[in-house]
């Protein structure tokens, strides 16, 4: 019987669906449009022009695009003002979320997910590309 410390993410990821991924130069308005069609994913992963992971966007960061007349005061607590005027993914991406590696074990991934209290994290290959 395999132990979680022996199973890598590469072994597990073969059967999972791919998350929403956009390039750094993608317009935020089109990202929002696609995100709404995908039932608003928890995270939107951002890659550079070579396909390497650069960070993620949380959908709330795109909210200001839904209010052309201005953000209602009830939503200002989300610190949306820092995203005002942003036009492309690169301007709102959060690079601080470090990805997991395909070489990481399921045990390692589980510990990180539990520590962050998230249900997903990006996973990259040896070249830094999302898998």
PDB file of C-alpha atoms in Angstrom:
ATOM      1  CA  UNK A   1       0.000   0.000   0.000  1.00  0.00           C
ATOM      2  CA  UNK A   2       1.347   3.419  -0.985  1.00  0.00           C
ATOM      3  CA  UNK A   3       1.912   6.076   1.650  1.00  0.00           C
ATOM      4  CA  UNK A   4       1.170   9.767   1.091  1.00  0.00           C
ATOM      5  CA  UNK A   5       4.851  10.471   1.618  1.00  0.00           C
ATOM      6  CA  UNK A   6       5.637   8.294  -1.426  1.00  0.00           C
ATOM      7  CA  UNK A   7       3.041   9.531  -3.927  1.00  0.00           C
ATOM      8  CA  UNK A   8       4.026  12.623  -5.919  1.00  0.00           C
ATOM      9  CA  UNK A   9       1.691  15.249  -7.301  1.00  0.00           C
ATOM     10  CA  UNK A  10       2.725  14.208 -10.813  1.00  0.00           C
ATOM     11  CA  UNK A  11       1.102  10.831 -10.142  1.00  0.00           C
ATOM     12  CA  UNK A  12      -2.125  12.424  -8.930  1.00  0.00           C
ATOM     13  CA  UNK A  13      -2.545  15.276 -11.426  1.00  0.00           C
ATOM     14  CA  UNK A  14      -3.032  13.023 -14.448  1.00  0.00           C
ATOM     15  CA  UNK A  15      -6.754  12.718 -13.750  1.00  0.00           C
ATOM     16  CA  UNK A  16      -7.644  16.255 -12.659  1.00  0.00           C
ATOM     17  CA  UNK A  17      -9.178  19.025 -14.721  1.00  0.00           C
ATOM     18  CA  UNK A  18      -7.036  22.045 -15.497  1.00  0.00           C
ATOM     19  CA  UNK A  19      -7.731  25.290 -13.601  1.00  0.00           C
ATOM     20  CA  UNK A  20      -8.458  28.632 -15.247  1.00  0.00           C
ATOM     21  CA  UNK A  21      -5.172  29.994 -16.638  1.00  0.00           C
ATOM     22  CA  UNK A  22      -4.517  33.370 -18.285  1.00  0.00           C
ATOM     23  CA  UNK A  23      -1.432  35.110 -19.655  1.00  0.00           C
ATOM     24  CA  UNK A  24       0.037  38.189 -17.978  1.00  0.00           C
ATOM     25  CA  UNK A  25      -1.140  40.342 -20.890  1.00  0.00           C
ATOM     26  CA  UNK A  26      -4.783  39.176 -20.765  1.00  0.00           C
ATOM     27  CA  UNK A  27      -7.282  42.050 -20.382  1.00  0.00           C
ATOM     28  CA  UNK A  28      -9.066  41.939 -17.027  1.00  0.00           C
ATOM     29  CA  UNK A  29     -12.430  42.520 -18.692  1.00  0.00           C
ATOM     30  CA  UNK A  30     -12.076  39.332 -20.745  1.00  0.00           C
ATOM     31  CA  UNK A  31     -10.801  37.388 -17.716  1.00  0.00           C
ATOM     32  CA  UNK A  32     -13.907  38.401 -15.797  1.00  0.00           C
ATOM     33  CA  UNK A  33     -16.143  37.359 -18.686  1.00  0.00           C
ATOM     34  CA  UNK A  34     -14.572  33.885 -18.853  1.00  0.00           C
ATOM     35  CA  UNK A  35     -14.533  33.548 -15.048  1.00  0.00           C
ATOM     36  CA  UNK A  36     -18.258  34.185 -14.893  1.00  0.00           C
ATOM     37  CA  UNK A  37     -18.878  31.487 -17.500  1.00  0.00           C
ATOM     38  CA  UNK A  38     -16.778  29.049 -15.446  1.00  0.00           C
ATOM     39  CA  UNK A  39     -18.960  29.686 -12.396  1.00  0.00           C
ATOM     40  CA  UNK A  40     -16.375  32.019 -10.898  1.00  0.00           C
ATOM     41  CA  UNK A  41     -13.336  29.870 -10.050  1.00  0.00           C
ATOM     42  CA  UNK A  42     -11.642  30.247  -6.683  1.00  0.00           C
ATOM     43  CA  UNK A  43      -8.332  31.219  -8.296  1.00  0.00           C
ATOM     44  CA  UNK A  44      -7.176  32.273 -11.742  1.00  0.00           C
ATOM     45  CA  UNK A  45      -3.595  31.269 -12.438  1.00  0.00           C
ATOM     46  CA  UNK A  46      -1.385  33.703 -14.348  1.00  0.00           C
ATOM     47  CA  UNK A  47       1.477  32.603 -16.596  1.00  0.00           C
ATOM     48  CA  UNK A  48       4.068  34.544 -18.559  1.00  0.00           C
ATOM     49  CA  UNK A  49       4.423  34.378 -22.335  1.00  0.00           C
ATOM     50  CA  UNK A  50       6.501  31.187 -21.969  1.00  0.00           C
ATOM     51  CA  UNK A  51       3.807  29.475 -19.882  1.00  0.00           C
ATOM     52  CA  UNK A  52       5.673  29.770 -16.573  1.00  0.00           C
ATOM     53  CA  UNK A  53       3.633  30.409 -13.424  1.00  0.00           C
ATOM     54  CA  UNK A  54       3.742  34.023 -12.212  1.00  0.00           C
ATOM     55  CA  UNK A  55       1.059  34.095  -9.530  1.00  0.00           C
ATOM     56  CA  UNK A  56      -2.669  34.077  -9.125  1.00  0.00           C
ATOM     57  CA  UNK A  57      -5.674  36.353  -9.192  1.00  0.00           C
ATOM     58  CA  UNK A  58      -8.575  35.952  -6.814  1.00  0.00           C
ATOM     59  CA  UNK A  59     -11.903  36.766  -8.478  1.00  0.00           C
ATOM     60  CA  UNK A  60     -12.757  39.515  -5.999  1.00  0.00           C
ATOM     61  CA  UNK A  61      -9.891  41.508  -7.534  1.00  0.00           C
ATOM     62  CA  UNK A  62     -11.936  41.745 -10.731  1.00  0.00           C
ATOM     63  CA  UNK A  63     -15.073  43.071  -9.047  1.00  0.00           C
ATOM     64  CA  UNK A  64     -14.414  46.690  -9.903  1.00  0.00           C
ATOM     65  CA  UNK A  65     -14.868  45.800 -13.590  1.00  0.00           C
ATOM     66  CA  UNK A  66     -18.509  44.957 -12.832  1.00  0.00           C
ATOM     67  CA  UNK A  67     -19.231  48.458 -11.513  1.00  0.00           C
ATOM     68  CA  UNK A  68     -18.555  50.995 -14.293  1.00  0.00           C
ATOM     69  CA  UNK A  69     -20.211  53.767 -12.244  1.00  0.00           C
ATOM     70  CA  UNK A  70     -17.996  53.071  -9.248  1.00  0.00           C
ATOM     71  CA  UNK A  71     -17.670  50.456  -6.547  1.00  0.00           C
ATOM     72  CA  UNK A  72     -20.455  50.486  -3.953  1.00  0.00           C
ATOM     73  CA  UNK A  73     -19.171  51.578  -0.558  1.00  0.00           C
ATOM     74  CA  UNK A  74     -20.191  48.213   0.911  1.00  0.00           C
ATOM     75  CA  UNK A  75     -17.447  46.535  -1.145  1.00  0.00           C
ATOM     76  CA  UNK A  76     -14.615  48.936  -0.389  1.00  0.00           C
ATOM     77  CA  UNK A  77     -13.525  46.821   2.564  1.00  0.00           C
ATOM     78  CA  UNK A  78     -12.060  44.355   0.055  1.00  0.00           C
ATOM     79  CA  UNK A  79      -9.256  46.825  -0.716  1.00  0.00           C
ATOM     80  CA  UNK A  80     -10.440  47.045  -4.294  1.00  0.00           C
ATOM     81  CA  UNK A  81      -9.134  50.564  -4.728  1.00  0.00           C
ATOM     82  CA  UNK A  82      -5.605  49.313  -5.360  1.00  0.00           C
ATOM     83  CA  UNK A  83      -6.913  47.487  -8.440  1.00  0.00           C
ATOM     84  CA  UNK A  84      -8.712  50.511  -9.906  1.00  0.00           C
ATOM     85  CA  UNK A  85      -7.302  51.414 -13.293  1.00  0.00           C
ATOM     86  CA  UNK A  86      -5.683  48.014 -13.789  1.00  0.00           C
ATOM     87  CA  UNK A  87      -6.219  46.677 -17.277  1.00  0.00           C
ATOM     88  CA  UNK A  88      -4.252  43.437 -17.606  1.00  0.00           C
ATOM     89  CA  UNK A  89      -3.572  40.397 -15.424  1.00  0.00           C
ATOM     90  CA  UNK A  90       0.036  41.381 -14.747  1.00  0.00           C
ATOM     91  CA  UNK A  91      -1.181  44.463 -12.854  1.00  0.00           C
ATOM     92  CA  UNK A  92      -3.207  42.525 -10.276  1.00  0.00           C
ATOM     93  CA  UNK A  93      -1.423  39.167 -10.036  1.00  0.00           C
ATOM     94  CA  UNK A  94      -0.345  38.038  -6.562  1.00  0.00           C
ATOM     95  CA  UNK A  95       3.130  36.525  -7.000  1.00  0.00           C
ATOM     96  CA  UNK A  96       3.498  35.671  -3.305  1.00  0.00           C
ATOM     97  CA  UNK A  97       1.574  32.389  -3.616  1.00  0.00           C
ATOM     98  CA  UNK A  98       4.349  29.885  -4.178  1.00  0.00           C
ATOM     99  CA  UNK A  99       3.411  26.877  -6.308  1.00  0.00           C
ATOM    100  CA  UNK A 100       3.882  23.240  -5.459  1.00  0.00           C
ATOM    101  CA  UNK A 101       6.222  21.148  -7.586  1.00  0.00           C
ATOM    102  CA  UNK A 102       5.302  17.939  -9.422  1.00  0.00           C
ATOM    103  CA  UNK A 103       8.022  16.324  -7.314  1.00  0.00           C
ATOM    104  CA  UNK A 104       6.278  17.283  -4.056  1.00  0.00           C
ATOM    105  CA  UNK A 105       4.498  14.484  -2.272  1.00  0.00           C
ATOM    106  CA  UNK A 106       0.792  14.400  -1.533  1.00  0.00           C
ATOM    107  CA  UNK A 107       1.707  14.714   2.149  1.00  0.00           C
ATOM    108  CA  UNK A 108       3.630  17.948   1.471  1.00  0.00           C
ATOM    109  CA  UNK A 109       0.773  19.360  -0.596  1.00  0.00           C
ATOM    110  CA  UNK A 110      -1.786  18.447   2.036  1.00  0.00           C
ATOM    111  CA  UNK A 111       0.215  20.199   4.753  1.00  0.00           C
ATOM    112  CA  UNK A 112       0.482  23.402   2.684  1.00  0.00           C
ATOM    113  CA  UNK A 113      -3.212  23.346   1.795  1.00  0.00           C
ATOM    114  CA  UNK A 114      -4.173  22.859   5.428  1.00  0.00           C
ATOM    115  CA  UNK A 115      -1.814  25.610   6.584  1.00  0.00           C
ATOM    116  CA  UNK A 116      -3.311  28.077   4.089  1.00  0.00           C
ATOM    117  CA  UNK A 117      -6.832  26.697   4.576  1.00  0.00           C
ATOM    118  CA  UNK A 118      -7.244  26.486   0.790  1.00  0.00           C
ATOM    119  CA  UNK A 119      -8.524  23.677  -1.383  1.00  0.00           C
ATOM    120  CA  UNK A 120      -6.133  24.150  -4.296  1.00  0.00           C
ATOM    121  CA  UNK A 121      -2.668  25.432  -5.147  1.00  0.00           C
ATOM    122  CA  UNK A 122      -0.812  25.751  -8.444  1.00  0.00           C
ATOM    123  CA  UNK A 123       1.555  22.925  -9.384  1.00  0.00           C
ATOM    124  CA  UNK A 124       4.511  23.502 -11.707  1.00  0.00           C
ATOM    125  CA  UNK A 125       7.001  21.282 -13.517  1.00  0.00           C
ATOM    126  CA  UNK A 126      10.801  21.616 -13.468  1.00  0.00           C
ATOM    127  CA  UNK A 127      10.624  24.574 -15.870  1.00  0.00           C
ATOM    128  CA  UNK A 128       8.101  26.469 -13.748  1.00  0.00           C
ATOM    129  CA  UNK A 129       5.216  25.737 -16.141  1.00  0.00           C
ATOM    130  CA  UNK A 130       1.778  24.887 -14.807  1.00  0.00           C
ATOM    131  CA  UNK A 131       0.769  21.263 -15.117  1.00  0.00           C
TER     132      UNK A 131
END
